[in-house]
XYZ file of C-alpha atoms in Angstrom:
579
model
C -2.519 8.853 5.371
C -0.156 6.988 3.359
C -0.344 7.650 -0.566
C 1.258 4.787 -2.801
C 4.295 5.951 -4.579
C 5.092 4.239 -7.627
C 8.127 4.071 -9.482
C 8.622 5.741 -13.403
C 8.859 2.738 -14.949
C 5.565 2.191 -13.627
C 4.131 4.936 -14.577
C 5.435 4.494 -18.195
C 4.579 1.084 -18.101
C 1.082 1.795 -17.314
C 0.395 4.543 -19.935
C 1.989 2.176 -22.660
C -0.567 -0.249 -21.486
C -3.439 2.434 -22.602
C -3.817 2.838 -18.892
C -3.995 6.636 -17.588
C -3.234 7.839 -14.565
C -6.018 9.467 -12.777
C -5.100 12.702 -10.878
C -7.087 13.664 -7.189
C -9.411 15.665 -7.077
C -10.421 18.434 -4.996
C -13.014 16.315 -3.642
C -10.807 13.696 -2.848
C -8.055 15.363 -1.256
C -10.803 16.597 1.311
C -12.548 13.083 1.871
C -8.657 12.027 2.627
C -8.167 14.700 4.863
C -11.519 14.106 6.720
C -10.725 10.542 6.857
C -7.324 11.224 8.648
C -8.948 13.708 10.994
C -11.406 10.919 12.005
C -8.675 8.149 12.497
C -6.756 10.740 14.614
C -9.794 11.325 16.612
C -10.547 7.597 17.046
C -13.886 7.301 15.348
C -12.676 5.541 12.838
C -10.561 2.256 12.354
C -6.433 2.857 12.094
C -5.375 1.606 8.581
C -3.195 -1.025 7.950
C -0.125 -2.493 6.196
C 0.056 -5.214 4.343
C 0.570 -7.156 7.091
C -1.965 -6.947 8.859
C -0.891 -4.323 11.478
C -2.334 -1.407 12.641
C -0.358 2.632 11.207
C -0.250 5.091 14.180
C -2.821 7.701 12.298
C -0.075 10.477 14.432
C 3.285 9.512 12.408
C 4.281 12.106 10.070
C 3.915 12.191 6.622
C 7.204 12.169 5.540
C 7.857 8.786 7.857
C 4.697 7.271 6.500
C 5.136 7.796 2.617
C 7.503 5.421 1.165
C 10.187 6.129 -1.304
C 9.075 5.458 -5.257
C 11.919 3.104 -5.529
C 10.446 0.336 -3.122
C 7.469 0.380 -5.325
C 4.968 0.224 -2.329
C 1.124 0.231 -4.163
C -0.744 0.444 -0.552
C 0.226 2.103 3.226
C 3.399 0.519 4.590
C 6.109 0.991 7.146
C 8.127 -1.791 6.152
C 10.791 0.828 4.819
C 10.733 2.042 8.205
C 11.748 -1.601 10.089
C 14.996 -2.980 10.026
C 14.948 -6.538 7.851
C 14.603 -9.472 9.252
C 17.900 -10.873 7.920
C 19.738 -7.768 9.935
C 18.141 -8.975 12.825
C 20.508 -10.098 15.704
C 19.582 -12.718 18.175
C 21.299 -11.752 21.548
C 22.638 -14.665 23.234
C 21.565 -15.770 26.601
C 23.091 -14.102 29.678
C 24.207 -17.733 30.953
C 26.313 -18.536 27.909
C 29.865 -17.737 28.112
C 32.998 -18.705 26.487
C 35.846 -21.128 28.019
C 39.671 -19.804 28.574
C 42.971 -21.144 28.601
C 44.417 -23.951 27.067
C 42.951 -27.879 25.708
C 46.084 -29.300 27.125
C 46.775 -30.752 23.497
C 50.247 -30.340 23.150
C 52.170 -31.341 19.507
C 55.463 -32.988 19.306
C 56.779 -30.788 16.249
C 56.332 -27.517 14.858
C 53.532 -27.290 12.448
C 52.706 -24.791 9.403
C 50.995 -21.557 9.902
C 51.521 -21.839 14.023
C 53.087 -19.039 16.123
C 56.949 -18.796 15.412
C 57.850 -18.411 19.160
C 56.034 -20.700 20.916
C 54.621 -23.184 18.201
C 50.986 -23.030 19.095
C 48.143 -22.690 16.152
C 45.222 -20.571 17.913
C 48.375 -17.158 17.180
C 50.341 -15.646 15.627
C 53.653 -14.433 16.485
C 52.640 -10.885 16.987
C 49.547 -11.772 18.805
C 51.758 -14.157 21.536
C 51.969 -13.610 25.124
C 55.095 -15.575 25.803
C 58.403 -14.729 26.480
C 60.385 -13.881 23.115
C 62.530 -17.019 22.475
C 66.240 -16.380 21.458
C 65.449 -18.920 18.571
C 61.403 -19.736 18.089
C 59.665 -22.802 18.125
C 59.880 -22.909 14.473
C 63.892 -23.593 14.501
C 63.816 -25.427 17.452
C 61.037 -27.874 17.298
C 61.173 -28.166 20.707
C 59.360 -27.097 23.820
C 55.725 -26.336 21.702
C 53.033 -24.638 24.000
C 49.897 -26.303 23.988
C 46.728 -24.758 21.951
C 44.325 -22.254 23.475
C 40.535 -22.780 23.193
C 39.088 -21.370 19.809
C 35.782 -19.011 20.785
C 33.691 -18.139 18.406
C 32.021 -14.354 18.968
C 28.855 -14.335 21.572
C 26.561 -11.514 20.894
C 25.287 -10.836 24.588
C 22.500 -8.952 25.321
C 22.939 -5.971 27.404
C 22.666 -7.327 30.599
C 25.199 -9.794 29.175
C 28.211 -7.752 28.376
C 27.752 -6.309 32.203
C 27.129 -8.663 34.352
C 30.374 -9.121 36.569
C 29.938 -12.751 37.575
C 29.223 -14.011 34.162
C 31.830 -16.413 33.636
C 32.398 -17.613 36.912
C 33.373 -20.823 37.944
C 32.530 -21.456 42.121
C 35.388 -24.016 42.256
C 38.023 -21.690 42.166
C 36.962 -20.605 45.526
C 37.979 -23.723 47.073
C 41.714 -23.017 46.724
C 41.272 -19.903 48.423
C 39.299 -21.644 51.529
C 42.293 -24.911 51.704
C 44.808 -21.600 52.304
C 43.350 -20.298 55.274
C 42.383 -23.535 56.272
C 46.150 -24.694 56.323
C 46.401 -21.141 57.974
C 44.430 -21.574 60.955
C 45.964 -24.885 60.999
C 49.216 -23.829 61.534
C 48.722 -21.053 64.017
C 47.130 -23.997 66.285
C 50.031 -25.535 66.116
C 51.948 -22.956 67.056
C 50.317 -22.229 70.393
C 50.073 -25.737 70.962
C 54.367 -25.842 71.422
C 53.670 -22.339 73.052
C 51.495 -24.031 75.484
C 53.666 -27.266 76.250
C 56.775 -25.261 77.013
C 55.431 -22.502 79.258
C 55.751 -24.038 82.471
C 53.195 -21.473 84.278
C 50.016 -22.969 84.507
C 47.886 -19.821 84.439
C 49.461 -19.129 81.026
C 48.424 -22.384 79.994
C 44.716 -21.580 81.093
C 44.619 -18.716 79.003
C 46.288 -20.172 75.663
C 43.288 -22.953 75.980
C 40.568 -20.829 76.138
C 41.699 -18.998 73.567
C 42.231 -22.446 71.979
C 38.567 -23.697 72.756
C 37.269 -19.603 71.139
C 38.911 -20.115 67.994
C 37.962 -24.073 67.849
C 34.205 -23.250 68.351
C 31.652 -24.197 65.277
C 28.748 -22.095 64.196
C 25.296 -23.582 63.538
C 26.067 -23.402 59.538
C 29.427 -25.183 60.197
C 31.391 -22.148 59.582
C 33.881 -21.093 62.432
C 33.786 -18.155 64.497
C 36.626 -16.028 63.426
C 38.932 -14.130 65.859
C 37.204 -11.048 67.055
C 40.420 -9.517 68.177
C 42.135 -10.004 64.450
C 41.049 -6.957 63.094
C 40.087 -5.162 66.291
C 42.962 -2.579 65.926
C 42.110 -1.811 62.487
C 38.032 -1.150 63.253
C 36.052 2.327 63.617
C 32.551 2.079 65.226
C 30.336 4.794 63.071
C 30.801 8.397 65.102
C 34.600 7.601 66.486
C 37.808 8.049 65.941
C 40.554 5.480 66.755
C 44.279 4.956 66.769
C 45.315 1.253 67.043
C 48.580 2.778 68.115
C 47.364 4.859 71.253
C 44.060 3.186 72.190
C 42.378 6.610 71.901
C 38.618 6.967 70.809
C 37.289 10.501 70.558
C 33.534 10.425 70.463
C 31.292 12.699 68.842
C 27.614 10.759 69.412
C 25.335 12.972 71.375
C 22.747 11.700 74.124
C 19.125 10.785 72.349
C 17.940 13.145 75.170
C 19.957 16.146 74.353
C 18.668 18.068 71.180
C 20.535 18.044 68.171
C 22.837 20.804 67.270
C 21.118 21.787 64.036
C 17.549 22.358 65.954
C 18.375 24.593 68.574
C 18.632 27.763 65.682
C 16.395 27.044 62.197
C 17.960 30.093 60.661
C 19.515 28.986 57.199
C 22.015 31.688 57.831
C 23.087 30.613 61.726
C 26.377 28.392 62.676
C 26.832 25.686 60.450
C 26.798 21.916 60.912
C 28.805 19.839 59.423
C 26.589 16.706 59.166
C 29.809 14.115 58.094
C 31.354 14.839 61.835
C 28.221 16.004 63.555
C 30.169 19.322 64.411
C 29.039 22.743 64.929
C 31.873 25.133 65.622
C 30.320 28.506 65.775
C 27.748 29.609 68.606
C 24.126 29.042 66.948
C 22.417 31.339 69.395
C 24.947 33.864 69.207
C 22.541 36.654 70.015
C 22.245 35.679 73.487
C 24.341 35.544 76.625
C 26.609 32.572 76.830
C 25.992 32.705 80.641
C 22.073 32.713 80.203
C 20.427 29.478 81.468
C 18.650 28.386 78.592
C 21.944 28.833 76.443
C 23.218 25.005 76.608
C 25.609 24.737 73.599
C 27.291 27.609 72.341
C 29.429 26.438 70.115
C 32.396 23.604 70.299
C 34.550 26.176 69.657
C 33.951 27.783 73.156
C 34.370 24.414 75.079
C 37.714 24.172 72.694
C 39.310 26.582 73.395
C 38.242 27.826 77.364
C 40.197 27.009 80.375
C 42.578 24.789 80.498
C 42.024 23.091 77.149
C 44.572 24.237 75.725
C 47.327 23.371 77.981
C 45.960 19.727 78.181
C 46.308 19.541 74.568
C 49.745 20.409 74.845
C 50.536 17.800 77.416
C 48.691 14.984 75.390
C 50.392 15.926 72.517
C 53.780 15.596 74.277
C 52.674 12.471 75.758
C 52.299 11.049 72.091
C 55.799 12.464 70.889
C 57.288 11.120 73.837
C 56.058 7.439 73.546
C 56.546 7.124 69.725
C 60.554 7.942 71.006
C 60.395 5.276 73.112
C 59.077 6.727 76.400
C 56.888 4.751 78.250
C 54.302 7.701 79.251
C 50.570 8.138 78.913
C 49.207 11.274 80.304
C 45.566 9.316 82.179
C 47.318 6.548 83.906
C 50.554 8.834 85.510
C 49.671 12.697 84.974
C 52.008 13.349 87.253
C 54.526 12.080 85.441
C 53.919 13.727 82.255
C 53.645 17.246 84.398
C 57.021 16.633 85.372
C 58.659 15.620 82.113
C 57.089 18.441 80.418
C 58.301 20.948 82.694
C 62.189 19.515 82.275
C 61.689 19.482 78.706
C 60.612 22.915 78.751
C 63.200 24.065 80.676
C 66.020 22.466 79.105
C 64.015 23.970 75.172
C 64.348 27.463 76.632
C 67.865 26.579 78.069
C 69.038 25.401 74.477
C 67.511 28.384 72.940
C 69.355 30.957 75.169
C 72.124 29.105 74.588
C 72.154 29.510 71.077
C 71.482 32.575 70.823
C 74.149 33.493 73.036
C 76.931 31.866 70.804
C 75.284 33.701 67.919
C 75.953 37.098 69.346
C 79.108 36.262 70.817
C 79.614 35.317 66.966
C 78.563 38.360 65.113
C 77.654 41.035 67.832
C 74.998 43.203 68.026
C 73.815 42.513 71.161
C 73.082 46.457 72.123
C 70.268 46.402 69.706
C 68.176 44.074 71.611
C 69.103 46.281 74.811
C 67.342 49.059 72.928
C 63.846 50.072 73.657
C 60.873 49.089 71.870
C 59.800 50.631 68.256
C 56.632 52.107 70.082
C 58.489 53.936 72.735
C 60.709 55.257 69.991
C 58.644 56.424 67.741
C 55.648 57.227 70.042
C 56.563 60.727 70.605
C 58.156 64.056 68.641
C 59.518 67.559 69.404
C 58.146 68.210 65.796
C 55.159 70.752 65.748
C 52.741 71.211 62.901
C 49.617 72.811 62.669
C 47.000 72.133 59.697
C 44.061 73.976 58.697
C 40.408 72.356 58.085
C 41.710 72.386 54.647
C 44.600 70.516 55.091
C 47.224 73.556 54.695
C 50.067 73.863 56.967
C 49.763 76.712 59.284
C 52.585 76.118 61.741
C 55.523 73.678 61.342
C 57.151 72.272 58.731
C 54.801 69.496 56.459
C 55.859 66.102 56.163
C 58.099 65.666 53.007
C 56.838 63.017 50.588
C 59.534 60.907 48.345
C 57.989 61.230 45.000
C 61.356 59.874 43.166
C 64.989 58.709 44.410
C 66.001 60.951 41.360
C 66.895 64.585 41.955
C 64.260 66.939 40.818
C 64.337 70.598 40.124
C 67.937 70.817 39.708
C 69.228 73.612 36.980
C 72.547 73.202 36.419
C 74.783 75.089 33.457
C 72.694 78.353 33.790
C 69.678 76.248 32.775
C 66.147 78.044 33.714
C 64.444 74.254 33.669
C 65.205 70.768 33.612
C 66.167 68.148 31.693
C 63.144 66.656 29.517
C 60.858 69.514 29.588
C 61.199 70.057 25.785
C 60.539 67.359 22.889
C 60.303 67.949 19.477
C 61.025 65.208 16.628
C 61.254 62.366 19.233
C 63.991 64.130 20.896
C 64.041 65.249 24.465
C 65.874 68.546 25.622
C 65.856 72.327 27.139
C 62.703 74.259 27.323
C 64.880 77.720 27.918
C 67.457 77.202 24.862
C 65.534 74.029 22.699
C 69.184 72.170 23.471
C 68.836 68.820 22.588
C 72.417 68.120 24.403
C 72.203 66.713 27.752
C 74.377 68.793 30.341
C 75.059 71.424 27.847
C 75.999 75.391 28.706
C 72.336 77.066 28.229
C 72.095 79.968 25.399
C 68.928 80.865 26.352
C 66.425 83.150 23.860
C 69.768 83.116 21.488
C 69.890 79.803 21.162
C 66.326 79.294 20.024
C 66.254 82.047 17.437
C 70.034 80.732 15.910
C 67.772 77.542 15.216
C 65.020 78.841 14.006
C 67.310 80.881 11.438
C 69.362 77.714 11.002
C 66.204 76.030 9.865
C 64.755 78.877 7.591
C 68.008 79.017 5.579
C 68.417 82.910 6.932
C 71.626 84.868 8.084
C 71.260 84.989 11.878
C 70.040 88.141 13.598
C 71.992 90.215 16.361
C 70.934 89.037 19.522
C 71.214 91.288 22.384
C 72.780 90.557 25.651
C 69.448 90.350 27.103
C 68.837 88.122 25.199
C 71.676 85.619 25.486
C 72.067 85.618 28.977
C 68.353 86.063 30.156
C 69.260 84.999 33.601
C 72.991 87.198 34.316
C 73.823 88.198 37.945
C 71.852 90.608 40.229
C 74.263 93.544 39.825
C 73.506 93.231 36.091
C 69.775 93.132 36.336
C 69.653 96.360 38.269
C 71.942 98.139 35.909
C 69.939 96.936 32.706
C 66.944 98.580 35.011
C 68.397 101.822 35.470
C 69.571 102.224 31.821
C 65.963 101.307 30.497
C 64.757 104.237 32.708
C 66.731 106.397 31.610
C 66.653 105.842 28.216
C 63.022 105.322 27.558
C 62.471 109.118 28.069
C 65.158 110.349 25.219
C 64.032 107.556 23.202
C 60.183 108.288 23.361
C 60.206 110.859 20.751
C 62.059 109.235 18.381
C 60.412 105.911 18.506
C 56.842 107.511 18.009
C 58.047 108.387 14.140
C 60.473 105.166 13.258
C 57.855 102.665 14.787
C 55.281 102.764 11.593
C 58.162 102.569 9.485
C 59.780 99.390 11.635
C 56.233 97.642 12.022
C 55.439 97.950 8.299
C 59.257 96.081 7.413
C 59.165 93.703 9.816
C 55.357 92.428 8.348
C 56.973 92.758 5.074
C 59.571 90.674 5.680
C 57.633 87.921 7.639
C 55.140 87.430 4.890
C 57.508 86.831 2.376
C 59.508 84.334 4.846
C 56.422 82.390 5.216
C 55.551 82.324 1.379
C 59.321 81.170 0.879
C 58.583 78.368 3.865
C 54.723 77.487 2.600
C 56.385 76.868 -1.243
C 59.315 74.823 0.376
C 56.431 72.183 2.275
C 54.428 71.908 -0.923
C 57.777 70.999 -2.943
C 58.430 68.390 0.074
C 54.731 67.285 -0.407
C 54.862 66.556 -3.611
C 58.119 65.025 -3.560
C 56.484 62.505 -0.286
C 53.741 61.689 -2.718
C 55.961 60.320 -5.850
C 57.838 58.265 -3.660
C 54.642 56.729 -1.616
C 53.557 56.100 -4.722
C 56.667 54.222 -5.852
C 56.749 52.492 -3.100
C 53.214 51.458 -3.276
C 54.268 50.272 -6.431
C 57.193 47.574 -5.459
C 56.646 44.246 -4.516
C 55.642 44.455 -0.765
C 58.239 41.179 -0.330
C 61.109 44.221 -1.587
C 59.814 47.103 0.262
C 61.724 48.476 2.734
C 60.979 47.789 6.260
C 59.123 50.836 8.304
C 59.659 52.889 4.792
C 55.948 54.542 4.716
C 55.763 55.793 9.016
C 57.319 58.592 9.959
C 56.762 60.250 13.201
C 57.311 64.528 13.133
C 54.943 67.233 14.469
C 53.630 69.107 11.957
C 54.336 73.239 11.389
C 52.159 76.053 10.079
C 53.386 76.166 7.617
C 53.061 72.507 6.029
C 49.471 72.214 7.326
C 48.528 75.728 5.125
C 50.676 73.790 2.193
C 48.587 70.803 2.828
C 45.241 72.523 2.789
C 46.242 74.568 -0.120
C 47.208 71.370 -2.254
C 43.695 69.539 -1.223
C 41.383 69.075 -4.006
C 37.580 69.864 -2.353
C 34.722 67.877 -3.587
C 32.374 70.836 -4.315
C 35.082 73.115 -6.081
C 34.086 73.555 -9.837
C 37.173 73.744 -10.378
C 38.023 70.334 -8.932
C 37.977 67.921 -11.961
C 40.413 70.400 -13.711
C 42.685 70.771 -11.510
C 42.892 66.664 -11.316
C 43.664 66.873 -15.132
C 46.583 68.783 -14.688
């Protein structure tokens, strides 16, 4: 129900009046609502506007409550209509406007009218003549004549689309006098056709054909040629070319049954129901020779027999009469058989011929003297023999070409190849640690030299062992025989210098890896005060790529690292951030 919603000055108004404003009571908001439920159910009368017209009791209360400002005392929806001076009467669909000109023409320019052609209903920018080299206003001369002045229809719907609106039936009478005059004119022009023949037969025909196109329908219209458009015409369900005469029909017999009933399988052949075609066989499950089988598919009756070879000829047949050569393959097939057969022969003769100068040309005519690539390759003297597993047994496996590089080449005395080592984004020797491509390998020597190089230490003595890991054969066996023969005088000895050795050796390792473990946590450090300058700088003046660096990490740094990292649950944590 609608509640009247009454503006503040109202309200004011009223109270300075002595009037109060009564508020609803519980009571009352539950006789409304009953009241509502009862119009919505029908039993009880819809309420009205002040108009006199029924309020749907459905429509929302937010559509049915007006807004204070109207100042609505009673239930309304005139906030809800659009006002009657808003209101636009559509014209009538048989009103229209009229075009082109009045045919009142002035004898001088006049003020405010189009500069180029001097008529009033434009403007210069608005014109649809031809730009003048000097306008109608300079001139005064040659002033087109005034279009007529519309004002704006406001059609209805059905006004704005109907495509005849508009149209005036007498301009269809200019089209009839030109076929008229037409029609005239191509009597007359069998008429002299007729007179000078001198055959009569040929004057028998033109006059019939005179008399067809002369004859008057009951409505006074005349027949019109049949034979006009003939060549242009396709009768629904055929194919024809004006050019050939040929019709290719694809209408069935009402007796035969259709294509698409003979298998109701959704998933059979499929018919094409624009050309009435089914190509595959819809009862492919059975034997094309069976009895009952009596369409299997155009497909079959396409391409079986002799099909083939009659499209061929008809085909050549066409070629040959859009050259010029009287030929049609039903009225002289014989002919056709025997034009085909010289044309073939004189193809192939041309072909030969051409490929005979090419050899002549460039040679290589012992290659197509050679056998076949199946008689070639169809047999081996090569025996291999595989196990269930795939492993050669007997023979020699088939090589596989993994690379066109070379692999496994060692060349300068290396022990591996090239790229089997990287360290600090550099690729080298895995048996020296050269990063120097097709450089003289050092072996063992070479990698402690840059270890020691690294450390800061003098380098040790390397045996020859050592630096030449690989040597010759005669060496190896001699290195053999003196190891023998020394490991038996030497056994003694060693069992009372190797505690002493051992126990130097640790000594001196510890205190290189103190000395290497101090060194990282000095770099550390150092990498922190300048990431933190750097953090500081304008990023527009930072250097480019100044904070990545790319380096595999030692022992050594990684102890430094974990020594330097402040743990959350040390005690000892928040003091060690103060200093």
């Amino acid at each position: 129900m609608a509640q009247p919603s009454l503006p503040v000055s109202a309200v004011i108004r009223s109270k300075q009046d002595g009037g109060e404003l009564k508020k609803a009571s519980r009571d009352d908001y539950r006789k409304a609502k009953e009241l509502e439920e009862a119009r919505k159910a029908g039993t009880v009368p819809a309420e009205q506007d002040e108009e006199g017209r029924d309020i749907n009791p459905h429509i929302p209360h937010y559509i049915a409550s007006s807004p204070w400002y109207l100042g609505s005392v009673g239930p309304t929806l005139k906030h809800q209509r659009i006002p009657d001076e808003k209101v636009k009467v559509a014209a009538p669909i048989t009103e229209w406007y009229k075009k082109g000109v009045t045919g009142n023409t002035a004898t001088k320019f006049r003020k405010g009218a189009c500069e180029n052609c001097g008529a009033m209903t434009h403007q210069k920018k608005d014109c649809l003549e031809r730009p003048r080299k000097i306008g109608a206003k300079y001139t005064g001369t040659d002033i087109a004549p005034d279009e007529h002045v519309n004002t704006a229809i406001g059609l209805d719907f059905e006004g704005k689309r109907d495509r005849w609106n508009g149209y005036d039936p007498n301009e269809y009478k200019a089209v009839v006098e030109e076929y008229s005059k037409l029609e005239q004119v191509k009597r007359l022009l069998k008429a002299d056709k007729v007179q000078q023949a001198d055959n009569a037969e040929f004057r028998e025909r033109t006059a019939e054909e005179d008399a067809e196109v002369a004859e008057v329908k009951p409505d006074g219209d005349q027949v019109e040629d049949e034979d006009k458009y003939a060549d242009d015409m396709e009768m629904p369900g055929t194919k024809v070319d004006s050019k050939q005469r040929i019709t290719v029909r694809n209408l069935r017999i009402r007796e035969d049954t259709a294509k698409y009933l003979l298998n109701l399988d959704p998933n059979s052949a499929y018919y094409d129901p624009k050309t009435r075609s089914m190509r595959e066989n819809p009862l492919a499950d059975q034997p094309v020779k069976a009895s009952n089988v009596t369409f299997a598919g155009e497909n079959v009756v396409r391409y079986s027999g002799e099909t083939n070879k009659v499209a061929q000829s008809q085909l050549f047949a066409w070629e040959a009469s859009e050259k010029g050569i009287s030929l049609n393959l039903q009225a002289d097939p014989t002919k056709a058989e025997l034009l085909g057969k010289q044309y073939e022969e004189k193809r192939n003769e041309f072909k030969k011929t051409i490929e005979r100068s090419v050899l002549d040309k460039y040679g290589g005519a012992e290659h197509l003297e050679a056998p076949p690539k199946e008689m070639l390759l169809a047999q081996t003297e090569t025996f291999v023999q595989y196990s269930r597993r795939g492993e050669v047994l007997k023979g020699m496996d088939t090589v596989v070409v993994r690379s066109r590089y070379e692999e496994d080449v060692y060349n300068n005395n290396h022990t591996s190849v090239w790229g089997s080592y990287w360290e600090n984004g550099n690729w080298g020797y895995k048996c020296c640690h050269s990063f120097v491509k097709m450089s003289y390998c050092t072996g063992m020597a070479g990698i402690l030299a840059k270890k020691d190089k690294e450390s800061g230490d003098t380098p040790l003595a390397v045996p020859e062992v050592l630096s030449n890991p690989v040597g010759t054969e005669e060496q190896q066996r001699k290195r053999k025989l003196s190891t023998s023969s020394s490991s038996s005088s030497s056994s003694s000895s060693s069992s009372s210098s190797s505690s002493s050795e051992e126990s130097s050796s640790s000594e001196d390792e510890e205190n290189t890896r103190k000395k290497k473990i101090k060194a990282a946590m000095k770099a550390q450090e150092e990498e922190e005060k300048e990431a933190k300058r750097l953090m500081a700088m304008d990023e527009r003046k930072r250097p480019y790529n100044s904070m990545y660096t790319v380096k595999k990490l030692t022992d050594e740094e990684i102890e430094a690292y974990k020594m330097r990292e402040i743990r959350a649950d040390d005690p000892m944590a928040s003091f060690v951030k103060k200093n």
